[in-house]
Amino acid sequence: MNKIKNIIILVMAFIATSVFAACSNDDDNVITSHVVLNPETVEFSADGGTQSVTANGNAPVKTITTDASWLKAEAGSFLPTKLTQPIILTADKNTTSSARTATVTITAGTLTLTIPVSQASGNGSTEDRPGSISGAAMDLAPNMYPGWNLGNTLEAVGGETGWQHTVTTKAVIDYVKAQGFKSVRIPTAWMIHADATGKIDQAWMTRVKEIVNYCIDDGLYVVLNDHWDNGWIEVDGFSKSHDSYQPLAEADITAKADTLKNLWTQIATAFKAYGDHLLFAGLNEPFQEYNLFSTHHAELTPILQRYNQAFVDAVRATGGNNAKRTLVVQGPSVNIGSTTDAGINFTMPTDQTGGSGRLMVEVHYYEPWTFCSANSTKTWGSADEVNYMKDQFSRMKSKFADNGYPVILGEYGVNWQENSQENNNSIQLFCKSINEYGPANGIIPFVWDINSTTLPTMTIIDRANLKVFCPYALDGIKAGVSATTWTK
């Protein structure tokens, strides 16, 4: 019985060897190739590692390729007596904040087979995104427009969903990028997330870093600021009262500057390793509140310049990439008229350690307010209105862009009043004009977006449903970008 069994085994081995020989020569059509993969798909954890797929069949692997740099694939030895061959897959650790996929392609005999491979998102999505600082502000600027604001989100009192109801996910940022935006401004509150000593809550820092990473992983530029923040400096840094303008004493100004330094030392240290896709902006709208400050721009501008200098000094002192990171400072009330007024004489801070060309200046544009505000006029586009915009942008070019300081138009927007032809056309023309005339004057426009789908609203993208909410604004932005040429 054993003798017969041994004979059968020898015969089978001979047949298998013959099949291997027939399938290994130049004529793979001698017999039909048959290969089955086990398992048919592979899943890796975020930590990566090595897994094996077995190819069972009558044809050895001829070629094996992978379409992802993070995944390596190689074939082990074919065993003709068992008609098996291992396929060894090795995945790197996934340090990104999103899951990823790849395809391994195998040819064996006359067959082409594929192995779908997936890997879970990195649990360490808040890890640093190390990079280099390779360009000055003017090198970055032409690549940054158009920009988009993650508005009413991280700056909200009550947390991320306090003023809108969609948690920011990687899918949201992916969708923003898919609409053609190159930069994301992330308005962020910090002091309302700090303890009595001014120490920022670590959980809040981690969440902010996670959203920044979503953007960086998508190749987007990020402008991270200190935004409103209950007015701790944008109002309280210029007046003792929110109800009426009352000048600050010198001790109060010095204390605010010291607090600002402490705040930005913490933020800059947390993001120290990031490359030049991350920019810091010191404030948002200093002394912008019209009823309090509209007649005090000249006397408050020297105070603002002290705060701008404190911001720059604090970031530079943290070293690393922050020594040369592009920083954004704000003009008086972020108003173009005051920022360019020779009588007010706003000047840029000294940047001793960053060297020349590492600063930008920020202004905002909601003009005319009779068109941009809620429940106002529904039309825009007269010759006077267009020429006024051109003149405002030209002023910023002459004073700043022409002297090596690109301009961040940190916010612009218009409320969509109603779905009517006159309002839709005006919104489209307004957004087109800003994105055409802005870059032509060294200005990077960032549209304001609040994620509210109830009219009137300044919303471009419906984040909850990943849909374009106001196509007229987005079409205008795209048309303006297509029509413009960057001019420094």
Coordinates of C-alpha atoms in Angstrom, one line a residue:
M1 CA 0.0 0.0 0.0
N2 CA 2.8 2.5 0.9
K3 CA 4.7 1.5 -2.2
I4 CA 1.7 2.3 -4.4
K5 CA 1.2 5.6 -2.5
N6 CA 4.8 6.6 -3.0
I7 CA 4.5 5.9 -6.7
I8 CA 1.5 8.1 -7.0
I9 CA 3.3 10.9 -5.2
L10 CA 6.2 10.6 -7.6
V11 CA 3.9 10.7 -10.6
M12 CA 2.1 13.8 -9.3
A13 CA 5.4 15.5 -8.7
F14 CA 6.5 14.7 -12.2
I15 CA 3.3 16.1 -13.6
A16 CA 3.6 19.3 -11.5
T17 CA 7.2 19.7 -12.6
S18 CA 6.1 19.3 -16.2
V19 CA 3.4 21.8 -15.8
F20 CA 5.9 24.3 -14.3
A21 CA 8.2 23.7 -17.3
A22 CA 5.4 24.2 -19.7
C23 CA 4.3 27.5 -18.1
S24 CA 7.8 28.8 -17.6
N25 CA 9.0 28.8 -21.2
D26 CA 8.4 31.5 -23.8
D27 CA 5.1 30.0 -24.9
D28 CA 2.7 30.6 -22.0
N29 CA -0.2 29.4 -24.1
V30 CA 0.9 25.7 -24.0
I31 CA -1.8 25.2 -21.3
T32 CA -4.3 27.6 -19.7
S33 CA -2.8 29.5 -16.8
H34 CA -4.7 29.2 -13.5
V35 CA -3.8 31.2 -10.4
V36 CA -5.9 31.9 -7.3
L37 CA -4.8 34.5 -4.6
N38 CA -5.4 33.9 -0.9
P39 CA -6.4 36.2 0.6
E40 CA -7.8 38.3 -2.3
T41 CA -7.5 41.6 -0.4
V42 CA -5.1 42.9 2.3
E43 CA -5.7 45.3 5.1
F44 CA -2.9 46.9 7.1
S45 CA -3.1 48.7 10.4
A46 CA -1.7 52.2 10.7
D47 CA 1.5 50.8 12.1
G48 CA 2.2 48.9 8.8
G49 CA 4.3 45.8 8.7
T50 CA 4.5 42.7 6.5
Q51 CA 1.8 40.4 5.3
S52 CA 1.8 37.5 2.8
V53 CA -0.6 36.5 0.1
T54 CA -0.3 33.0 -1.4
A55 CA -0.6 32.5 -5.1
N56 CA -2.0 29.0 -5.8
G57 CA -1.8 27.7 -9.4
N58 CA 0.1 26.4 -12.3
A59 CA 2.0 29.6 -13.3
P60 CA 4.8 31.4 -11.3
V61 CA 4.8 35.2 -11.0
K62 CA 6.7 36.9 -13.8
T63 CA 6.3 40.6 -12.7
I64 CA 5.0 42.4 -9.6
T65 CA 4.4 46.1 -9.1
T66 CA 2.7 48.5 -6.7
D67 CA 1.3 51.9 -7.4
A68 CA 2.1 53.4 -4.0
S69 CA 5.4 54.5 -2.6
W70 CA 4.5 53.4 0.9
L71 CA 3.9 49.8 -0.1
K72 CA 6.6 47.3 -1.3
A73 CA 5.8 44.0 -2.9
E74 CA 8.0 41.0 -3.9
A75 CA 7.5 37.4 -4.9
G76 CA 9.0 34.5 -3.0
S77 CA 10.1 31.2 -4.5
F78 CA 7.6 29.2 -6.5
L79 CA 7.2 25.7 -5.2
P80 CA 6.3 23.4 -8.2
T81 CA 5.6 20.4 -6.1
K82 CA 2.9 22.4 -4.1
L83 CA 1.9 24.8 -6.9
T84 CA 2.2 27.8 -4.5
Q85 CA 4.2 31.0 -4.3
P86 CA 4.2 33.6 -1.6
I87 CA 3.6 37.3 -2.4
I88 CA 5.2 39.4 0.4
L89 CA 3.7 42.9 1.1
T90 CA 5.4 45.5 3.3
A91 CA 3.6 48.7 4.3
D92 CA 5.2 51.7 5.9
K93 CA 3.6 53.3 9.0
N94 CA 0.8 55.6 8.1
T95 CA 1.5 58.9 9.8
T96 CA -1.2 60.8 7.9
S97 CA -4.6 61.6 9.2
S98 CA -6.5 59.6 6.5
A99 CA -6.8 56.0 5.4
R100 CA -5.1 55.1 2.1
T101 CA -5.3 52.5 -0.6
A102 CA -2.9 50.9 -3.2
T103 CA -3.0 48.2 -5.8
V104 CA -0.5 45.4 -6.4
T105 CA -0.4 44.1 -9.9
I106 CA 0.9 40.6 -10.7
T107 CA 1.5 38.9 -14.0
A108 CA 1.6 35.1 -14.0
G109 CA 1.6 33.0 -17.1
T110 CA -1.1 34.5 -19.3
L111 CA -2.9 36.2 -16.3
T112 CA -2.8 39.7 -14.9
L113 CA -4.1 39.8 -11.3
T114 CA -4.5 42.6 -8.8
I115 CA -4.5 42.7 -5.0
P116 CA -6.3 45.7 -3.5
V117 CA -4.5 46.9 -0.4
S118 CA -5.8 49.3 2.3
Q119 CA -4.3 50.9 5.4
A120 CA -6.0 52.5 8.3
S121 CA -5.5 56.2 9.0
G122 CA -2.6 57.1 11.3
N123 CA -3.7 57.3 14.9
G124 CA -1.1 59.9 15.4
S125 CA -2.8 62.4 13.1
T126 CA -1.6 65.2 15.3
E127 CA 2.0 64.4 14.9
D128 CA 4.2 67.1 13.4
R129 CA 4.5 67.5 9.7
P130 CA 8.2 68.3 9.4
G131 CA 9.2 70.4 6.5
S132 CA 11.6 73.0 5.3
I133 CA 11.4 76.8 4.9
S134 CA 12.6 77.2 1.4
G135 CA 11.0 80.3 0.2
A136 CA 10.4 84.0 1.2
A137 CA 6.9 85.5 1.3
M138 CA 7.0 86.6 -2.3
D139 CA 8.0 83.0 -3.4
L140 CA 5.0 81.5 -1.6
A141 CA 2.3 84.1 -2.5
P142 CA 1.8 83.2 -6.2
N143 CA 1.0 79.6 -5.1
M144 CA -1.5 80.5 -2.4
Y145 CA -4.6 81.9 -4.2
P146 CA -7.5 81.4 -4.1
G147 CA -7.9 81.1 -0.4
W148 CA -10.9 79.9 1.8
N149 CA -11.8 80.5 5.4
L150 CA -12.9 77.8 7.8
G151 CA -15.2 80.4 9.3
N152 CA -17.3 80.3 12.5
T153 CA -15.5 77.1 13.6
L154 CA -12.4 77.2 15.7
E155 CA -12.9 80.8 16.7
A156 CA -16.4 80.1 18.0
V157 CA -17.3 80.7 21.7
G158 CA -18.5 77.3 22.8
G159 CA -16.1 75.3 20.7
E160 CA -15.9 74.0 17.2
T161 CA -19.6 73.5 16.6
G162 CA -20.7 76.5 18.7
W163 CA -21.5 78.7 15.7
Q164 CA -22.0 76.0 13.0
H165 CA -22.8 72.3 13.3
T166 CA -20.3 70.4 11.2
V167 CA -17.2 68.9 12.8
T168 CA -14.2 69.5 10.5
T169 CA -13.0 66.2 9.0
K170 CA -10.4 65.3 6.5
A171 CA -13.2 64.8 4.0
V172 CA -14.3 68.5 4.4
I173 CA -10.8 69.7 3.7
D174 CA -10.4 67.3 0.7
Y175 CA -13.6 68.8 -0.7
V176 CA -12.4 72.3 -0.2
K177 CA -9.2 71.4 -2.2
A178 CA -11.3 69.7 -4.9
Q179 CA -13.1 73.1 -5.5
G180 CA -9.7 74.6 -6.5
F181 CA -8.7 76.4 -3.3
K182 CA -5.0 76.5 -2.6
S183 CA -5.0 77.9 0.9
V184 CA -7.1 77.7 4.1
R185 CA -7.2 80.4 6.7
I186 CA -8.1 78.9 10.0
P187 CA -9.6 81.5 12.4
T188 CA -8.8 80.3 15.9
A189 CA -9.5 81.3 19.4
W190 CA -6.8 80.6 22.0
M191 CA -7.3 82.6 25.2
I192 CA -10.8 81.3 25.7
H193 CA -9.1 77.8 25.8
A194 CA -6.4 78.8 28.2
D195 CA -6.2 78.7 32.0
A196 CA -5.7 81.7 34.4
T197 CA -2.0 81.7 33.7
G198 CA -2.5 81.8 30.0
K199 CA -1.5 78.2 29.3
I200 CA -3.4 76.8 26.3
D201 CA -5.4 73.7 26.9
Q202 CA -3.5 70.7 25.4
A203 CA -6.6 69.0 24.0
W204 CA -7.4 72.2 22.1
M205 CA -3.9 72.5 20.8
T206 CA -4.2 68.9 19.6
R207 CA -7.4 69.5 17.8
V208 CA -6.1 72.6 16.1
K209 CA -3.0 70.7 15.0
E210 CA -5.2 67.9 13.6
I211 CA -7.1 70.3 11.3
V212 CA -3.9 72.0 10.2
N213 CA -2.6 68.5 9.4
Y214 CA -5.6 67.8 7.2
C215 CA -4.7 70.8 5.1
I216 CA -0.9 70.2 5.1
D217 CA -1.5 66.6 4.0
D218 CA -3.5 67.9 1.1
G219 CA -0.7 70.3 0.0
L220 CA -2.7 73.4 1.0
Y221 CA -1.2 76.5 2.6
V222 CA -2.5 77.4 6.0
V223 CA -2.8 80.8 7.7
L224 CA -3.3 80.2 11.4
N225 CA -4.2 83.3 13.5
D226 CA -5.6 84.5 16.9
H227 CA -9.1 85.4 15.9
W228 CA -11.4 87.7 18.0
D229 CA -11.0 85.5 21.1
N230 CA -13.6 87.3 23.1
G231 CA -11.8 90.6 22.2
W232 CA -9.1 90.1 24.8
I233 CA -6.7 92.1 22.6
E234 CA -8.6 93.3 19.5
V235 CA -10.9 95.4 21.7
D236 CA -9.4 95.2 25.3
G237 CA -5.9 96.0 23.8
F238 CA -7.2 99.4 22.6
S239 CA -9.9 100.4 25.0
K240 CA -10.7 99.9 28.7
S241 CA -14.4 99.5 27.8
H242 CA -16.5 97.7 25.2
D243 CA -19.2 100.2 25.5
S244 CA -17.3 103.4 24.9
Y245 CA -13.7 104.3 23.8
Q246 CA -11.5 104.8 26.8
P247 CA -7.7 104.9 26.2
L248 CA -5.4 102.4 27.8
A249 CA -2.6 103.2 30.2
E250 CA 0.9 102.3 29.3
A251 CA 1.0 99.5 31.9
D252 CA -2.1 98.0 30.2
I253 CA -0.5 98.0 26.8
T254 CA 2.7 96.5 28.1
A255 CA 0.7 93.7 29.8
K256 CA -1.2 92.9 26.6
A257 CA 1.9 92.7 24.6
D258 CA 3.5 90.3 27.1
T259 CA 0.3 88.1 27.0
L260 CA 0.5 88.1 23.3
K261 CA 4.1 87.0 23.4
N262 CA 3.2 84.2 25.8
L263 CA 0.4 83.1 23.6
W264 CA 2.4 83.0 20.4
T265 CA 5.4 81.4 22.1
Q266 CA 3.2 78.4 22.9
I267 CA 1.6 78.2 19.4
A268 CA 4.9 78.7 17.6
T269 CA 6.6 76.0 19.7
A270 CA 3.8 73.5 19.0
F271 CA 4.2 74.0 15.2
K272 CA 8.0 74.6 15.2
A273 CA 8.8 71.7 12.8
Y274 CA 6.3 72.6 10.1
G275 CA 7.5 73.8 6.8
D276 CA 6.6 76.9 4.8
H277 CA 3.1 75.8 4.0
L278 CA 2.1 77.0 7.5
L279 CA 2.0 80.8 8.1
F280 CA 1.1 82.6 11.3
A281 CA -1.1 85.7 11.5
G282 CA -0.8 87.6 14.8
L283 CA -4.4 88.9 15.1
N284 CA -7.6 89.2 13.1
E285 CA -9.3 92.6 13.2
P286 CA -7.5 94.9 15.7
F287 CA -9.8 97.9 16.8
Q288 CA -12.2 97.1 14.0
E289 CA -15.4 97.7 15.8
Y290 CA -16.8 100.8 14.1
N291 CA -18.8 102.3 16.9
L292 CA -15.8 102.2 19.3
F293 CA -12.8 103.0 17.1
S294 CA -13.9 104.5 13.7
T295 CA -12.4 108.0 14.6
H296 CA -9.4 106.7 16.5
H297 CA -7.3 104.9 13.9
A298 CA -4.4 107.4 13.9
E299 CA -3.9 107.3 17.7
L300 CA -4.3 103.5 18.0
T301 CA -2.0 102.5 15.1
P302 CA 1.2 103.0 17.2
I303 CA -0.2 100.6 19.8
L304 CA -1.1 98.1 17.0
Q305 CA 2.5 98.3 15.7
R306 CA 3.8 97.4 19.2
Y307 CA 1.5 94.3 19.2
N308 CA 2.7 93.4 15.7
Q309 CA 6.3 93.7 16.8
A310 CA 5.6 91.6 20.0
F311 CA 4.1 88.8 17.8
V312 CA 7.0 88.7 15.4
D313 CA 9.6 88.8 18.2
A314 CA 7.8 86.0 20.1
V315 CA 7.6 83.6 17.0
R316 CA 11.2 84.3 15.9
A317 CA 12.5 83.6 19.5
T318 CA 11.3 80.0 19.3
G319 CA 13.8 79.2 16.6
G320 CA 13.8 76.2 14.3
N321 CA 11.6 76.8 11.2
N322 CA 10.0 79.7 13.0
A323 CA 13.2 81.7 12.6
K324 CA 12.3 82.1 8.9
R325 CA 8.6 81.3 8.7
T326 CA 6.4 83.8 6.8
L327 CA 4.4 85.9 9.3
V328 CA 1.3 88.0 8.7
V329 CA 0.7 91.3 10.5
Q330 CA -2.5 93.3 10.4
G331 CA -3.1 96.8 9.2
P332 CA -5.1 99.4 11.2
S333 CA -8.6 97.9 11.6
V334 CA -7.6 95.8 8.6
N335 CA -9.0 98.7 6.6
I336 CA -7.3 99.5 3.3
G337 CA -7.9 103.2 3.6
S338 CA -6.3 103.5 7.0
T339 CA -3.5 101.0 6.2
T340 CA -2.4 103.0 3.2
D341 CA -3.1 106.5 4.6
A342 CA 0.1 108.5 4.8
G343 CA -1.3 110.5 7.7
I344 CA -1.8 107.4 9.8
N345 CA 1.6 106.1 8.8
F346 CA 1.3 102.4 9.4
T347 CA 4.6 100.6 9.1
M348 CA 5.8 97.0 9.1
P349 CA 7.6 95.6 12.1
T350 CA 11.3 95.0 12.3
D351 CA 12.2 91.4 11.5
Q352 CA 15.8 91.0 12.6
T353 CA 16.1 87.3 12.8
G354 CA 13.8 86.3 9.9
G355 CA 15.7 88.4 7.4
S356 CA 14.2 90.3 4.6
G357 CA 11.1 89.2 2.8
R358 CA 9.5 87.0 5.5
L359 CA 6.5 89.2 6.3
M360 CA 3.0 89.8 4.8
V361 CA 0.4 92.4 5.7
E362 CA -3.4 91.7 6.1
V363 CA -6.5 93.7 5.3
H364 CA -10.1 92.7 4.8
Y365 CA -12.7 93.7 2.1
Y366 CA -16.4 94.0 2.6
E367 CA -17.1 97.0 0.5
P368 CA -19.5 98.5 0.0
W369 CA -21.1 97.2 3.2
T370 CA -24.5 98.2 1.7
F371 CA -24.0 95.3 -0.7
C372 CA -22.0 92.8 1.4
S373 CA -24.1 92.9 4.6
A374 CA -27.3 90.9 5.2
N375 CA -30.6 92.3 4.0
S376 CA -29.0 95.0 1.9
T377 CA -28.9 95.9 -1.8
K378 CA -28.8 92.9 -4.2
T379 CA -26.7 94.4 -7.0
W380 CA -23.1 95.3 -7.6
G381 CA -21.0 96.0 -10.6
S382 CA -21.3 99.7 -11.6
A383 CA -18.2 101.3 -13.1
D384 CA -17.8 103.4 -9.9
E385 CA -17.9 100.3 -7.7
V386 CA -15.5 98.3 -9.9
N387 CA -13.1 101.3 -10.1
Y388 CA -13.2 101.8 -6.3
M389 CA -12.1 98.2 -5.8
K390 CA -9.3 98.6 -8.3
D391 CA -8.1 101.8 -6.6
Q392 CA -8.1 100.2 -3.2
F393 CA -6.1 97.2 -4.4
S394 CA -3.7 99.5 -6.3
R395 CA -3.0 101.3 -3.0
M396 CA -2.0 98.1 -1.3
K397 CA 0.3 97.2 -4.2
S398 CA 2.0 100.6 -4.2
K399 CA 2.7 100.6 -0.4
F400 CA 3.3 96.9 0.3
A401 CA 3.6 94.5 -2.6
D402 CA 5.9 96.8 -4.6
N403 CA 8.1 96.9 -1.5
G404 CA 8.4 93.1 -1.0
Y405 CA 5.3 92.5 1.3
P406 CA 2.6 90.4 -0.3
V407 CA -0.9 91.2 0.9
I408 CA -3.3 88.7 2.5
L409 CA -6.9 89.7 1.9
G410 CA -7.8 87.6 4.9
E411 CA -11.5 88.0 4.5
Y412 CA -13.9 89.1 1.8
G413 CA -17.5 88.1 1.1
V414 CA -21.0 89.0 0.3
N415 CA -24.3 87.7 1.7
W416 CA -26.3 85.7 -0.8
Q417 CA -29.7 87.4 -0.4
E418 CA -31.9 85.4 -2.7
N419 CA -31.8 83.1 -5.6
S420 CA -32.5 85.8 -8.2
Q421 CA -30.7 86.6 -11.5
E422 CA -29.7 90.1 -10.3
N423 CA -28.3 88.9 -7.0
N424 CA -26.6 85.8 -8.4
N425 CA -25.0 87.8 -11.2
S426 CA -23.8 90.5 -8.8
I427 CA -22.3 87.9 -6.4
Q428 CA -20.5 86.2 -9.3
L429 CA -19.1 89.5 -10.6
F430 CA -18.0 90.7 -7.1
C431 CA -16.1 87.4 -6.4
K432 CA -14.6 87.4 -9.9
S433 CA -13.4 90.9 -9.6
I434 CA -11.7 90.3 -6.3
N435 CA -9.9 87.3 -7.6
E436 CA -8.9 89.0 -10.8
Y437 CA -7.7 92.3 -9.5
G438 CA -6.4 91.0 -6.2
P439 CA -3.5 88.8 -7.5
A440 CA -2.8 91.4 -10.2
N441 CA -1.9 93.7 -7.3
G442 CA 0.1 91.3 -5.2
I443 CA -3.0 90.3 -3.1
I444 CA -4.1 86.8 -2.0
P445 CA -7.9 86.7 -1.5
F446 CA -9.5 84.4 1.2
V447 CA -13.3 84.1 0.9
W448 CA -15.2 84.1 4.2
D449 CA -17.4 81.0 4.6
I450 CA -19.6 80.4 7.6
N451 CA -21.3 77.0 6.8
S452 CA -24.9 78.2 7.1
T453 CA -27.4 77.2 4.5
T454 CA -30.1 79.7 5.5
L455 CA -30.4 82.8 3.3
P456 CA -29.0 85.4 3.6
T457 CA -25.6 83.9 4.2
M458 CA -21.9 84.1 3.4
T459 CA -21.6 80.4 2.6
I460 CA -19.8 78.8 -0.4
I461 CA -19.6 75.2 0.7
D462 CA -22.2 73.1 2.6
R463 CA -19.7 71.1 4.8
A464 CA -22.3 68.7 6.2
N465 CA -23.2 67.4 2.7
L466 CA -20.0 68.2 0.9
K467 CA -21.8 70.2 -1.8
V468 CA -21.3 73.6 -3.3
F469 CA -24.0 75.8 -1.7
C470 CA -23.5 79.1 -3.6
P471 CA -22.3 78.2 -7.1
Y472 CA -22.4 81.8 -8.2
A473 CA -19.7 82.8 -5.7
L474 CA -17.5 79.8 -6.5
D475 CA -17.9 80.3 -10.3
G476 CA -16.9 83.9 -9.8
I477 CA -13.8 82.9 -7.8
K478 CA -12.7 80.4 -10.5
A479 CA -13.4 82.9 -13.3
G480 CA -11.3 85.6 -11.6
V481 CA -8.4 83.2 -11.0
S482 CA -8.5 82.1 -14.6
A483 CA -8.4 85.8 -15.8
T484 CA -5.6 87.0 -13.6
T485 CA -1.8 87.0 -13.5
W486 CA 0.1 87.4 -10.3
T487 CA 2.0 90.7 -10.1
K488 CA 4.2 91.5 -7.1

